[in-house]
PDB file of C-alpha atoms and ligand atoms in Angstrom:
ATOM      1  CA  UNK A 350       5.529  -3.508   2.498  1.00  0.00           C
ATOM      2  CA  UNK A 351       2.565  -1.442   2.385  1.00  0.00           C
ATOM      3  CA  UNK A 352       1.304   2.093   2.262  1.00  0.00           C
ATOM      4  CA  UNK A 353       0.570   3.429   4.667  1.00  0.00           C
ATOM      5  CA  UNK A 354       2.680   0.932   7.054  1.00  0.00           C
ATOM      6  CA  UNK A 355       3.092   3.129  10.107  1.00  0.00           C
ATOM      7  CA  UNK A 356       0.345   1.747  12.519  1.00  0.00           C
ATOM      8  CA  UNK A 357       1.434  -1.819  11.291  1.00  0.00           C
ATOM      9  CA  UNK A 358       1.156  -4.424  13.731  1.00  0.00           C
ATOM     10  CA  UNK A 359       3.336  -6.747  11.906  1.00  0.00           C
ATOM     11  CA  UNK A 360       6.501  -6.192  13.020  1.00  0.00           C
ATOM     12  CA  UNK A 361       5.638  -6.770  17.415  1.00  0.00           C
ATOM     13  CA  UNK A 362       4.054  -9.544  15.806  1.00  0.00           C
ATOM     14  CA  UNK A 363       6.824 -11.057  14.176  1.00  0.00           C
ATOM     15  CA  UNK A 364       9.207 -10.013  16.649  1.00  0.00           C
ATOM     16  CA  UNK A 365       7.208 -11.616  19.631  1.00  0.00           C
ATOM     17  CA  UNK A 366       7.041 -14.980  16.998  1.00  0.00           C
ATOM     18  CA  UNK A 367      10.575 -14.966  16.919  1.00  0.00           C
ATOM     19  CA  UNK A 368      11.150 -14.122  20.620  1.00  0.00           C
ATOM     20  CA  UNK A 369       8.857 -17.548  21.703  1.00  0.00           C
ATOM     21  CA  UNK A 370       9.937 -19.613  19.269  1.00  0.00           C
ATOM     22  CA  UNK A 371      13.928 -18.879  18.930  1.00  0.00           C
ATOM     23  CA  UNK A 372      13.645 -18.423  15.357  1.00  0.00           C
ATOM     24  CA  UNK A 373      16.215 -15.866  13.852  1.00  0.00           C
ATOM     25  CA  UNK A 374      14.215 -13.199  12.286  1.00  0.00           C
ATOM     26  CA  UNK A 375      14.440  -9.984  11.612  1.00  0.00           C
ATOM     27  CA  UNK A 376      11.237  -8.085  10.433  1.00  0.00           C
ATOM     28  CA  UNK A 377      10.870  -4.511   9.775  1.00  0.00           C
ATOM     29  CA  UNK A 378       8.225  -2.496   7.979  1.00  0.00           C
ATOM     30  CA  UNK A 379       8.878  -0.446   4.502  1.00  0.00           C
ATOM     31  CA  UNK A 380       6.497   2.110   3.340  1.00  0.00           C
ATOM     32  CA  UNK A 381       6.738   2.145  -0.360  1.00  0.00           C
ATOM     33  CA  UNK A 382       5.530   4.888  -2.669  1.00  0.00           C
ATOM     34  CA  UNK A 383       2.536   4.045  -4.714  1.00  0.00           C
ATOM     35  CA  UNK A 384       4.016   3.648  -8.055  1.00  0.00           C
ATOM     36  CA  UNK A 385       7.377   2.082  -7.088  1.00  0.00           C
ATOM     37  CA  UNK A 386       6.548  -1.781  -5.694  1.00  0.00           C
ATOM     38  CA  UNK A 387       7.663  -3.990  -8.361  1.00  0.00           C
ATOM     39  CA  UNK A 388      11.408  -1.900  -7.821  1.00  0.00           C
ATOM     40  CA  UNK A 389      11.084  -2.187  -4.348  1.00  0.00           C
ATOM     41  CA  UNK A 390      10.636  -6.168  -4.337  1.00  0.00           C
ATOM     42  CA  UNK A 391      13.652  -6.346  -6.691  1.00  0.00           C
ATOM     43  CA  UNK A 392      16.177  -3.992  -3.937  1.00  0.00           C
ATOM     44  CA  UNK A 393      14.930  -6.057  -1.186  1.00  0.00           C
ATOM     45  CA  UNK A 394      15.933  -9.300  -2.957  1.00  0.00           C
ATOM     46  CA  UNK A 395      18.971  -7.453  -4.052  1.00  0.00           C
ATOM     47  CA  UNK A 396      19.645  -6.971  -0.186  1.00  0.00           C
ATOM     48  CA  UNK A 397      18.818 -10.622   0.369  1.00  0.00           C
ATOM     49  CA  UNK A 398      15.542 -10.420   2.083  1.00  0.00           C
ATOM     50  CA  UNK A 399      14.201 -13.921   2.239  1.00  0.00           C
ATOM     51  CA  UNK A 400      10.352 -12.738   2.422  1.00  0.00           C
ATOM     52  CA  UNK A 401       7.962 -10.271   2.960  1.00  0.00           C
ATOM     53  CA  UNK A 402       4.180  -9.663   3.621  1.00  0.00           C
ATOM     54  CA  UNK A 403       2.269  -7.189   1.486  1.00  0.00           C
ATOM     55  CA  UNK A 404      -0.509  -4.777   2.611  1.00  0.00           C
ATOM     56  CA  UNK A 405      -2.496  -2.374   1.039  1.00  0.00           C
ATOM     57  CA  UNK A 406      -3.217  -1.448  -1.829  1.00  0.00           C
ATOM     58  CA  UNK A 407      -0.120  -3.596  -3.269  1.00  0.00           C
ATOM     59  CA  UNK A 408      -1.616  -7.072  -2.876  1.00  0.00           C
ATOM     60  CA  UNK A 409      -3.170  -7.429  -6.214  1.00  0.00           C
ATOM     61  CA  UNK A 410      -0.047  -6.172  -7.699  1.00  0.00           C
ATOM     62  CA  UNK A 411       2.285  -8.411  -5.715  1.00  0.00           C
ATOM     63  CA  UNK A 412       0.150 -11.769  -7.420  1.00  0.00           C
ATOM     64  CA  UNK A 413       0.696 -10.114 -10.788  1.00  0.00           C
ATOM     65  CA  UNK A 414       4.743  -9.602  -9.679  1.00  0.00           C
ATOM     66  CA  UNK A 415       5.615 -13.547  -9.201  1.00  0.00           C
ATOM     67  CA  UNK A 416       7.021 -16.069 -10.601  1.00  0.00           C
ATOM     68  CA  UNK A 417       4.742 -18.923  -9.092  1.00  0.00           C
ATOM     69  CA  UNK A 418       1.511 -18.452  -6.853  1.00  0.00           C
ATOM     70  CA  UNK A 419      -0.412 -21.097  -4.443  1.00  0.00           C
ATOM     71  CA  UNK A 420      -4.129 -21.850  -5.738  1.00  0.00           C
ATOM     72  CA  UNK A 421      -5.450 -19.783  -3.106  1.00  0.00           C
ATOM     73  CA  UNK A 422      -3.920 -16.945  -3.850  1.00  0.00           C
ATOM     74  CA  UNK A 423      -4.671 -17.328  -7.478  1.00  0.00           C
ATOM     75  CA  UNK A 424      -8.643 -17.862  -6.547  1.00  0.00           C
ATOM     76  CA  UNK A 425      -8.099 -14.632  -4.378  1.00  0.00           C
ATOM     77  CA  UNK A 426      -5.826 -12.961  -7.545  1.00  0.00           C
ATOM     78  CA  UNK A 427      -4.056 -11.145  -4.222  1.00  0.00           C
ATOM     79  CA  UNK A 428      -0.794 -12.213  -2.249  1.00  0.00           C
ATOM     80  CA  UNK A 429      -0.031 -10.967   1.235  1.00  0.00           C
ATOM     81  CA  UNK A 430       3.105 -12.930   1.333  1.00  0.00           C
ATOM     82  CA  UNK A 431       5.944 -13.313  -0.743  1.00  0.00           C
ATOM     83  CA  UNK A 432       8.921 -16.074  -0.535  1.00  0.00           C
ATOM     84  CA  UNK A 433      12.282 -15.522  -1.842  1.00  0.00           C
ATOM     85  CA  UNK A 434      13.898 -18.826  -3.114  1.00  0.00           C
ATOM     86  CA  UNK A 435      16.472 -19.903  -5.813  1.00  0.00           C
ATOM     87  CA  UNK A 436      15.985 -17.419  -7.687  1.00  0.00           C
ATOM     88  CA  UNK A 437      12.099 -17.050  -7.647  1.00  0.00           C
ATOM     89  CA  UNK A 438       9.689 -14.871  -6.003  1.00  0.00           C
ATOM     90  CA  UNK A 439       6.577 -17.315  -4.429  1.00  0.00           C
ATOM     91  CA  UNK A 440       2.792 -15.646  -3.950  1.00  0.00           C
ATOM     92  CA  UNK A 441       0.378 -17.064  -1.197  1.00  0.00           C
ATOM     93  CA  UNK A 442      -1.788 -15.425   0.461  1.00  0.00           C
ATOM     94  CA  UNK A 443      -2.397 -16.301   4.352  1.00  0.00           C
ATOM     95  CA  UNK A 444      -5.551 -14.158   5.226  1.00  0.00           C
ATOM     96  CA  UNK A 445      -8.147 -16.842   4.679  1.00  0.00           C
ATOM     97  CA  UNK A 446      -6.710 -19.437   6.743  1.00  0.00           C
ATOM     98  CA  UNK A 447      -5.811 -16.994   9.116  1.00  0.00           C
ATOM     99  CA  UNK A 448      -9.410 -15.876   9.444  1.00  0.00           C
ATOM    100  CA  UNK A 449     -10.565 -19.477   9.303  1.00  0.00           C
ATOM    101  CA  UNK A 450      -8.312 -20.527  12.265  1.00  0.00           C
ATOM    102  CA  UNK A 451      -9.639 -17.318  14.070  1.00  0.00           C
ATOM    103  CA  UNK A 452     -12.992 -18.136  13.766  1.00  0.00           C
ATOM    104  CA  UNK A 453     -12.368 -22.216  14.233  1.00  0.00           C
ATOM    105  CA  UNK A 454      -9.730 -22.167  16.688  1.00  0.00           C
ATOM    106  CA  UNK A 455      -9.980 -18.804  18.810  1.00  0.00           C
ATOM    107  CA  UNK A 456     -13.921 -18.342  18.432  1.00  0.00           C
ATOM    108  CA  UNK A 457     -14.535 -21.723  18.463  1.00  0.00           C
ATOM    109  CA  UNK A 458     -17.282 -21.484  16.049  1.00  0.00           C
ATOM    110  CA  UNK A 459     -16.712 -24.526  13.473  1.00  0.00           C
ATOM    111  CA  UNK A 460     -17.749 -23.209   9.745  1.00  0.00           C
ATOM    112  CA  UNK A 461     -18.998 -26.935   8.905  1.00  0.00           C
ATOM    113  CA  UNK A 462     -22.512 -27.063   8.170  1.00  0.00           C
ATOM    114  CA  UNK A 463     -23.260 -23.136   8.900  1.00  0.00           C
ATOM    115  CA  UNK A 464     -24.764 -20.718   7.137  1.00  0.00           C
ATOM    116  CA  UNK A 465     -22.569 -18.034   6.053  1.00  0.00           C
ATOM    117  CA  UNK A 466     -22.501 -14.576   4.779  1.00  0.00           C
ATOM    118  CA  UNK A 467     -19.865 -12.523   3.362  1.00  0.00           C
ATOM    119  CA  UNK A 468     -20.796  -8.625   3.215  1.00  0.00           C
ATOM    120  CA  UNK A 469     -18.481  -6.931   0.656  1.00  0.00           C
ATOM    121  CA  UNK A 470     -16.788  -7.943  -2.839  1.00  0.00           C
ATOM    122  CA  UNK A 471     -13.426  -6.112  -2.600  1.00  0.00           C
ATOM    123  CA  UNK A 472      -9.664  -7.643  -1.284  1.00  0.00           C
ATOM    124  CA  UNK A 473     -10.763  -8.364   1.535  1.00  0.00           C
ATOM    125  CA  UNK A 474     -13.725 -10.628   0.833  1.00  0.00           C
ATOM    126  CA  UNK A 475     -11.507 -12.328  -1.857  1.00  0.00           C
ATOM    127  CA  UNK A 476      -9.014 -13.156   0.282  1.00  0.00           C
ATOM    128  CA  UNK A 477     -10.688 -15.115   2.637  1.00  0.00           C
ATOM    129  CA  UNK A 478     -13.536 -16.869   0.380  1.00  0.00           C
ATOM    130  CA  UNK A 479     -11.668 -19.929  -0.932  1.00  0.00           C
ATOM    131  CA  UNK A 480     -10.630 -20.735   2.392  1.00  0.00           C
ATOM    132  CA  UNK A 481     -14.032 -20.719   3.879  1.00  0.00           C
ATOM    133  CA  UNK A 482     -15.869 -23.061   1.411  1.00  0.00           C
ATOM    134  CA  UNK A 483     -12.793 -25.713   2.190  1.00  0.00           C
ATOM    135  CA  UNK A 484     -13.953 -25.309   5.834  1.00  0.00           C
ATOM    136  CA  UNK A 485     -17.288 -26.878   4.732  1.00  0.00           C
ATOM    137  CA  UNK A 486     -20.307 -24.709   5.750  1.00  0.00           C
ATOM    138  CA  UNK A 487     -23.363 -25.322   4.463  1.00  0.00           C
ATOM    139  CA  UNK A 488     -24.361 -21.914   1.879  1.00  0.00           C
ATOM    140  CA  UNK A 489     -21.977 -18.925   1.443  1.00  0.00           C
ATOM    141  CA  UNK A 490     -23.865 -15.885   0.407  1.00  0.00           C
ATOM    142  CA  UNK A 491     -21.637 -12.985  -0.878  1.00  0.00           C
ATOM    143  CA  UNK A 492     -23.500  -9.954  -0.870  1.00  0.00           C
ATOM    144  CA  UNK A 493     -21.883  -6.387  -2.567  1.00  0.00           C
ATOM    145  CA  UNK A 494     -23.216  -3.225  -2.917  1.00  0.00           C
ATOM    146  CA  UNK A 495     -22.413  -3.161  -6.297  1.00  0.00           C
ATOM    147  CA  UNK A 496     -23.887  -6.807  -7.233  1.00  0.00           C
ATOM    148  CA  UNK A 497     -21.702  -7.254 -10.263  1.00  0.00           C
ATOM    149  CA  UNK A 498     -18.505  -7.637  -8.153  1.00  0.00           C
ATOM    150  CA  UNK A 499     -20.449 -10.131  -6.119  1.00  0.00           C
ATOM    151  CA  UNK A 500     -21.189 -12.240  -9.006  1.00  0.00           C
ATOM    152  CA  UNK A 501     -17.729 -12.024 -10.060  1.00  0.00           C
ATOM    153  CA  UNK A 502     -16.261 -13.117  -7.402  1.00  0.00           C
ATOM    154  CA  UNK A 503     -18.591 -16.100  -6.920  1.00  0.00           C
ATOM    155  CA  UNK A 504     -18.211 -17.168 -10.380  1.00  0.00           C
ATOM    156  CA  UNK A 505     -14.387 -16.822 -10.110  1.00  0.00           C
ATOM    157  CA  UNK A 506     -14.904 -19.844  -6.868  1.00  0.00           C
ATOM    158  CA  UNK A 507     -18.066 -21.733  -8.695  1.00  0.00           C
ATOM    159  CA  UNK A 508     -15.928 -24.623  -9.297  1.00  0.00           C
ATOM    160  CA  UNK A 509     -14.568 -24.763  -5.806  1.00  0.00           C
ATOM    161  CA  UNK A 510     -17.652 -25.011  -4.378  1.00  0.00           C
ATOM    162  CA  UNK A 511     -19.152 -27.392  -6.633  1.00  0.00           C
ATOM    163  CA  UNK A 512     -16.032 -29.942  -6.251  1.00  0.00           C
ATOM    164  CA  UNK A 513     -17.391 -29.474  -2.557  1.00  0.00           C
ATOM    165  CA  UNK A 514     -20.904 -29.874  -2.706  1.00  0.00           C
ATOM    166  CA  UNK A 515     -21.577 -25.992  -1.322  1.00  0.00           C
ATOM    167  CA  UNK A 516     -24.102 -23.405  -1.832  1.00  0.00           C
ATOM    168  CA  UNK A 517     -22.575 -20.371  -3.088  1.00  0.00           C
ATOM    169  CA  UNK A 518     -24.460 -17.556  -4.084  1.00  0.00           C
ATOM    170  CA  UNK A 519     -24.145 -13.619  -5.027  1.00  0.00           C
ATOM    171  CA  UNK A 520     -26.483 -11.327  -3.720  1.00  0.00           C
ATOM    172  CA  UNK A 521     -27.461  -7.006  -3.636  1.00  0.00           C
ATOM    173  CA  UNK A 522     -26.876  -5.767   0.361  1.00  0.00           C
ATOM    174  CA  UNK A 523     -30.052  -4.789   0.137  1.00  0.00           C
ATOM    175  CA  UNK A 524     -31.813  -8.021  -0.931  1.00  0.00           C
ATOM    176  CA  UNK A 525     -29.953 -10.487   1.287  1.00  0.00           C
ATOM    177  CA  UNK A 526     -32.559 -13.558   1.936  1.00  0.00           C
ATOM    178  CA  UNK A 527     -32.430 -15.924   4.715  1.00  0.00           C
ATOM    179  CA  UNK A 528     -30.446 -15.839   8.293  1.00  0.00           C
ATOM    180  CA  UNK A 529     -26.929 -16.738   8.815  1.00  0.00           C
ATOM    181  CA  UNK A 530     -24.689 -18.058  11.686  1.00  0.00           C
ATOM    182  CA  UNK A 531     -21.846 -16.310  10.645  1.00  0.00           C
ATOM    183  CA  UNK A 532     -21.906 -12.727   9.094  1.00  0.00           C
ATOM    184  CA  UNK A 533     -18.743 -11.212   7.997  1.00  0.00           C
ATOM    185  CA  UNK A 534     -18.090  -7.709   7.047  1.00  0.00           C
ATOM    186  CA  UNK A 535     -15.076  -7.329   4.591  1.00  0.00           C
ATOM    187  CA  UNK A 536     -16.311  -3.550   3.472  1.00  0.00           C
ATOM    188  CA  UNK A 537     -15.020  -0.411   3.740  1.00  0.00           C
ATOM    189  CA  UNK A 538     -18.047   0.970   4.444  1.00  0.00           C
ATOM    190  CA  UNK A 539     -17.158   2.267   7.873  1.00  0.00           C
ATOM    191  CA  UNK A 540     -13.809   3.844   6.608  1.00  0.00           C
ATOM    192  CA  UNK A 541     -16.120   6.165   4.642  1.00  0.00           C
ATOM    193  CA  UNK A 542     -18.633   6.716   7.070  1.00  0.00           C
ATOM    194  CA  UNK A 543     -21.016   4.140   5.827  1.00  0.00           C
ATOM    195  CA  UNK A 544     -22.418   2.498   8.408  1.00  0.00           C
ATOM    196  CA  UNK A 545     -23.244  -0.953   8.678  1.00  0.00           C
ATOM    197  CA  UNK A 546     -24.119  -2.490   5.596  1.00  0.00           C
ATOM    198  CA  UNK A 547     -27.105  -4.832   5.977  1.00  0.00           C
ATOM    199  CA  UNK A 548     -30.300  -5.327   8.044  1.00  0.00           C
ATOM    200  CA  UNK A 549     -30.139  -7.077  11.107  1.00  0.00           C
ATOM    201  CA  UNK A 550     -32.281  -9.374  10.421  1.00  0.00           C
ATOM    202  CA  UNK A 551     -29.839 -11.503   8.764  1.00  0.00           C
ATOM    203  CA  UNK A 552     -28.435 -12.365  11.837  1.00  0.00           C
ATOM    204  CA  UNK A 553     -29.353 -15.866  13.334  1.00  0.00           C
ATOM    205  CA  UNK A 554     -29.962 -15.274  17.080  1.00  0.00           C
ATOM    206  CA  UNK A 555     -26.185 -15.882  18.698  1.00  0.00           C
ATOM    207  CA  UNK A 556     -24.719 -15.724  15.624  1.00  0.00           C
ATOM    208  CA  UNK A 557     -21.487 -14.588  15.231  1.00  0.00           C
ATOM    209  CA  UNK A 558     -20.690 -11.198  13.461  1.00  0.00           C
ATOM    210  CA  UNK A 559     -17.190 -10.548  12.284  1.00  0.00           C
ATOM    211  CA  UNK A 560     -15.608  -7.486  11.120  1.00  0.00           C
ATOM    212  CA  UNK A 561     -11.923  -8.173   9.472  1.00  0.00           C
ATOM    213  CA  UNK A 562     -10.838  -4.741  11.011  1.00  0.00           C
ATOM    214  CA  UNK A 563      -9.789  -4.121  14.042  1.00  0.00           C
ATOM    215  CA  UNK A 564      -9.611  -0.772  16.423  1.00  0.00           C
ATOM    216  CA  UNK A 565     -11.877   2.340  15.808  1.00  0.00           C
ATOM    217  CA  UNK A 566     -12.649   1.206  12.459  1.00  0.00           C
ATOM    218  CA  UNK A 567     -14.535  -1.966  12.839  1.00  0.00           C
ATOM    219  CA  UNK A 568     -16.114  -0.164  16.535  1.00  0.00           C
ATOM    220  CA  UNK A 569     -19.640   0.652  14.471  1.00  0.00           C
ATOM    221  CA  UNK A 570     -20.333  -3.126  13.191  1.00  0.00           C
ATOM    222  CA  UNK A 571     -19.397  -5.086  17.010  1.00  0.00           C
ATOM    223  CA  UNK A 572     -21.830  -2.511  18.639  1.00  0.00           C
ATOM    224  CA  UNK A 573     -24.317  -3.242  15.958  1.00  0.00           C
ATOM    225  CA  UNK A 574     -23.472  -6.791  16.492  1.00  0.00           C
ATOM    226  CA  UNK A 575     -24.385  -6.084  20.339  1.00  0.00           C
ATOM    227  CA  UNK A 576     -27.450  -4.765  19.999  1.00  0.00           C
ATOM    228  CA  UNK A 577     -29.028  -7.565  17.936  1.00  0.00           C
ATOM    229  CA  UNK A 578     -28.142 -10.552  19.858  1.00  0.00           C
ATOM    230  CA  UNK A 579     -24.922 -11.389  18.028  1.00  0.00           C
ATOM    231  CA  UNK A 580     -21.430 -12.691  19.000  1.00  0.00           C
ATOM    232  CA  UNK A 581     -19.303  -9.386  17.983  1.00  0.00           C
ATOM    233  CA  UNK A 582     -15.453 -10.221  16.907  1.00  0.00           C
ATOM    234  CA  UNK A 583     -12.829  -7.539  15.572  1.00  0.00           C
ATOM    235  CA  UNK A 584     -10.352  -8.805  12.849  1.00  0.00           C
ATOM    236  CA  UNK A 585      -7.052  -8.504  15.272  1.00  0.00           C
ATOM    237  CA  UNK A 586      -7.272 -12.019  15.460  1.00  0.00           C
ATOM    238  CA  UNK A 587      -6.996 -13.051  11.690  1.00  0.00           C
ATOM    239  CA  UNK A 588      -3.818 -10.395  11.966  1.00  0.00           C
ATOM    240  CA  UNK A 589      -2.201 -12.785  14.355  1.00  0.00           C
ATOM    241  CA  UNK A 590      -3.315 -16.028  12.549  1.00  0.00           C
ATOM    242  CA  UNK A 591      -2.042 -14.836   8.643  1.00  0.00           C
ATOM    243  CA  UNK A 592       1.097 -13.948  10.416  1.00  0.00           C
ATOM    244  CA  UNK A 593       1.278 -17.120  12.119  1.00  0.00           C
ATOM    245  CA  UNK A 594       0.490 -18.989   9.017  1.00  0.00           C
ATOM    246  CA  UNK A 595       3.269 -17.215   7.140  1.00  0.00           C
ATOM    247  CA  UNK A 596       5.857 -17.556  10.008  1.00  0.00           C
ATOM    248  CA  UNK A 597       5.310 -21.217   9.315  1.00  0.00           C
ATOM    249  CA  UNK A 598       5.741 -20.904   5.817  1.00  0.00           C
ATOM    250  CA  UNK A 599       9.024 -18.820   6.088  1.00  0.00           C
ATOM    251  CA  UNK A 600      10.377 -20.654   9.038  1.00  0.00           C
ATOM    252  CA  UNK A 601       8.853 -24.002   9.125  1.00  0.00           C
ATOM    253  CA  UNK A 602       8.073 -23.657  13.076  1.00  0.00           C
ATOM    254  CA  UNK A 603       4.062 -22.624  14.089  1.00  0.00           C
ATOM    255  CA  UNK A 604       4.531 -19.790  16.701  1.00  0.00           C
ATOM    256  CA  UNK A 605       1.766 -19.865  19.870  1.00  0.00           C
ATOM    257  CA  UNK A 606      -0.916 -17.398  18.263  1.00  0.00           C
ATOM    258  CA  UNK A 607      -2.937 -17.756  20.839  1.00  0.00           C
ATOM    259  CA  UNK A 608      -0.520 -16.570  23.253  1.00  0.00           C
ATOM    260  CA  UNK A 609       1.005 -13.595  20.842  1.00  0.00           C
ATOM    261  CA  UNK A 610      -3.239 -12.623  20.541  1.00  0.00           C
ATOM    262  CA  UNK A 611      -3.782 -11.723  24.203  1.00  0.00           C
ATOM    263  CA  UNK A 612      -0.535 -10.241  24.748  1.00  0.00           C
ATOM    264  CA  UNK A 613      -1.345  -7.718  21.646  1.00  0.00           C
ATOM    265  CA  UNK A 614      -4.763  -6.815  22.952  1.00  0.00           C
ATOM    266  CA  UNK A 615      -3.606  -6.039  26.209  1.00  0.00           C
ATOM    267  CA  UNK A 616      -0.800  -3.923  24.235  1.00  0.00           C
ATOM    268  CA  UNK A 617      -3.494  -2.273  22.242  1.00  0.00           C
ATOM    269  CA  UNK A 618      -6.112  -1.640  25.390  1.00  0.00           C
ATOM    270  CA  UNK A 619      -2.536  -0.593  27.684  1.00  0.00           C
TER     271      UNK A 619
HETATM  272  P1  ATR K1123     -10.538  -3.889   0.328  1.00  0.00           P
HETATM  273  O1  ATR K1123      -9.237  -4.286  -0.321  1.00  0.00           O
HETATM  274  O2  ATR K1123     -10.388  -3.261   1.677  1.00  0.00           O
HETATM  275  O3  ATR K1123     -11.580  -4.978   0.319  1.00  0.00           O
HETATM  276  P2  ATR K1123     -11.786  -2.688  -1.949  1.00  0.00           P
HETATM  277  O4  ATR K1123     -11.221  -3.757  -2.811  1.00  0.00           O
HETATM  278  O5  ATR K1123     -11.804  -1.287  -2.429  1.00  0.00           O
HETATM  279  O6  ATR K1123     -11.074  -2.660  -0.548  1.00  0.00           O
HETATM  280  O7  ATR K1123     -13.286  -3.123  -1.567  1.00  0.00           O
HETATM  281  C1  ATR K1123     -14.085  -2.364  -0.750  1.00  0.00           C
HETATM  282  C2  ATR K1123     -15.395  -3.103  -0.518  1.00  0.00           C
HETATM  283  O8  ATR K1123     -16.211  -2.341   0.395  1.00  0.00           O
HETATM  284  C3  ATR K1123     -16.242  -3.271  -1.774  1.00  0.00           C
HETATM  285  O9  ATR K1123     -16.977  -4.469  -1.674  1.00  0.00           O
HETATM  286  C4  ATR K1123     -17.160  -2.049  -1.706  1.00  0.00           C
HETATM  287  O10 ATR K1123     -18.361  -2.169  -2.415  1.00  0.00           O
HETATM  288  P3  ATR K1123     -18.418  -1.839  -4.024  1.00  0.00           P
HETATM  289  O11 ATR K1123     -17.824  -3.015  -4.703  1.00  0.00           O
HETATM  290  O12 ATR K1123     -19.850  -1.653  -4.308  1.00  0.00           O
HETATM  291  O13 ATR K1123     -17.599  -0.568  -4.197  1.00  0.00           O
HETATM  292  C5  ATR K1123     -17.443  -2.008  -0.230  1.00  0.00           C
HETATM  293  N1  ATR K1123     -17.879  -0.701   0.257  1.00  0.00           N
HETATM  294  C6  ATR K1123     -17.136   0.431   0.365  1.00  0.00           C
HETATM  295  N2  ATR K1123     -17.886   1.435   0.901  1.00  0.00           N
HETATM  296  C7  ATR K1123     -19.120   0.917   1.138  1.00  0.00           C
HETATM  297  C8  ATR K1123     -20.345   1.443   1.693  1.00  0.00           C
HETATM  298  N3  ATR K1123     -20.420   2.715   2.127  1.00  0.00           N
HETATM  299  N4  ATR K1123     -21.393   0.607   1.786  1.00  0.00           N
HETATM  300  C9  ATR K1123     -21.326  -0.683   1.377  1.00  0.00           C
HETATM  301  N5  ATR K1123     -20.201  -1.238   0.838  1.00  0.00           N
HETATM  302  C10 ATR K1123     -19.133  -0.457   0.733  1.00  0.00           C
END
């Protein structure tokens, strides 16, 4: 459920899940008008949907809509995926392990130990933030245009990262201090035309620069990424691995990401 839904991947992923694993599921896409989601849920239970994953902009309200929520999705205050069962509507939200996995498992950059900095205060960044201080690195910098969000957002995961041992800081874009192995772009700056939003220089040489789009939109930061020395990687990746990590949670079975990752980006370069 989303809007807009139309250039959704979900669905070929889901479907392609299904197809490798034998799983029975049936996955469709619903474009929902902006002020009718919390009705929407309720006809799809109605109909006996078992589950659903929420895009934008309804993932804030989807945490507000249930009945119980996972910690991470309550540190992220944002569910992407929503479980049906006796009578009760479940929140999670997959995007952070999803984007750790890509990174861990598909990059094969480990996060223990490295330096790591999150450009952007918005959805996306909270989505994925509690997930990366569990994977350990050494200092996680978020850095926001507007530096109030930043601090925010760090204060909401301050205990988190103290029960781990982790530097976690807030920071202006434009006063960013030190180099990082990992830089991650969860702004929207390049859907309005922005650019990239921070000095190179922040880059460690070879580090890896990761923008949680994917397609035209994330095009500006991987060319950026390119030109400095950097290890450029689109978000189609974290896609797959949410989806993956809420196929699990719906069906119990882990579906070959890997596999269902190449096969979409040779659909999406076909
Ligand atoms: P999403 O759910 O996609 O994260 P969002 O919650 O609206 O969307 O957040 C957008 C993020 O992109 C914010 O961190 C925003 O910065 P502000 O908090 O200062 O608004 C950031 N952003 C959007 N346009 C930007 C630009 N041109 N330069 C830098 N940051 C930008």
């Amino acid at each position: 459920m989303g809007n807009p839904v139309d250039h959704s991947k979900s669905p070929w992923i889901h479907a392609r899940f299904a197809e490798l694993t034998g799983e029975p599921v049936e996955y469709g896409k619903r474009l929902i008008g902006l002020d009718e989601f919390p009705p929407a849920v309720r006809a799809f239970v109605a109909e006996g949907g078992k589950g659903c994953n929420i895009t934008v902009p309804f993932k804030f309200q989807a945490a507000a809509l249930v009945t119980r929520r996972s910690a991470r999705a309550a540190l992220a205050e944002a569910c992407n995926i929503l479980t049906f069962r006796d009578g009760e509507i479940l929140g999670d939200n997959t995007d952070g392990i999803g984007f750790v996995a890509d990174v861990e498992r598909n990059a094969g950059v480990p996060l223990a130990g490295r330096d790591v900095l999150l450009l952007g205060a918005g959805g996306a960044s909270a989505g994925v933030l509690g997930p990366v201080l569990e994977a350990r690195p050494a200092r996680v910098v978020v850095a926001n245009r507007t530096l109030a969000k930043a601090q925010a957002l760090v204060q909401r995961h301050a205990a988190l990262a103290q029960s781990l041992g982790l530097q976690l800081e807030a920071s202006g874009l434009d006063s960013v201090a030190g180099r990082f192995d990992l830089v991650v772009n969860g702004t929207a700056s390049s859907l309005s035309g922005g650019g990239v939003p921070v000095v190179a220089r922040v880059l460690q040489p070879g580090a890896l620069a990761y923008d949680m789009m994917y397609g035209p939109a994330a095009e500006g930061f991987l060319q950026w990424a390119r030109e400095h020395g950097a290890q450029g990687r689109d978000g189609l990746g974290m896609l797959v691995e949410q989806a993956a990590e809420a196929f699990l949670i719906w069906r119990g079975v882990r579906p070959p990401s890997p596999q269902v990752l190449a096969e979409l980006r040779r659909e999406l370069a076909g």
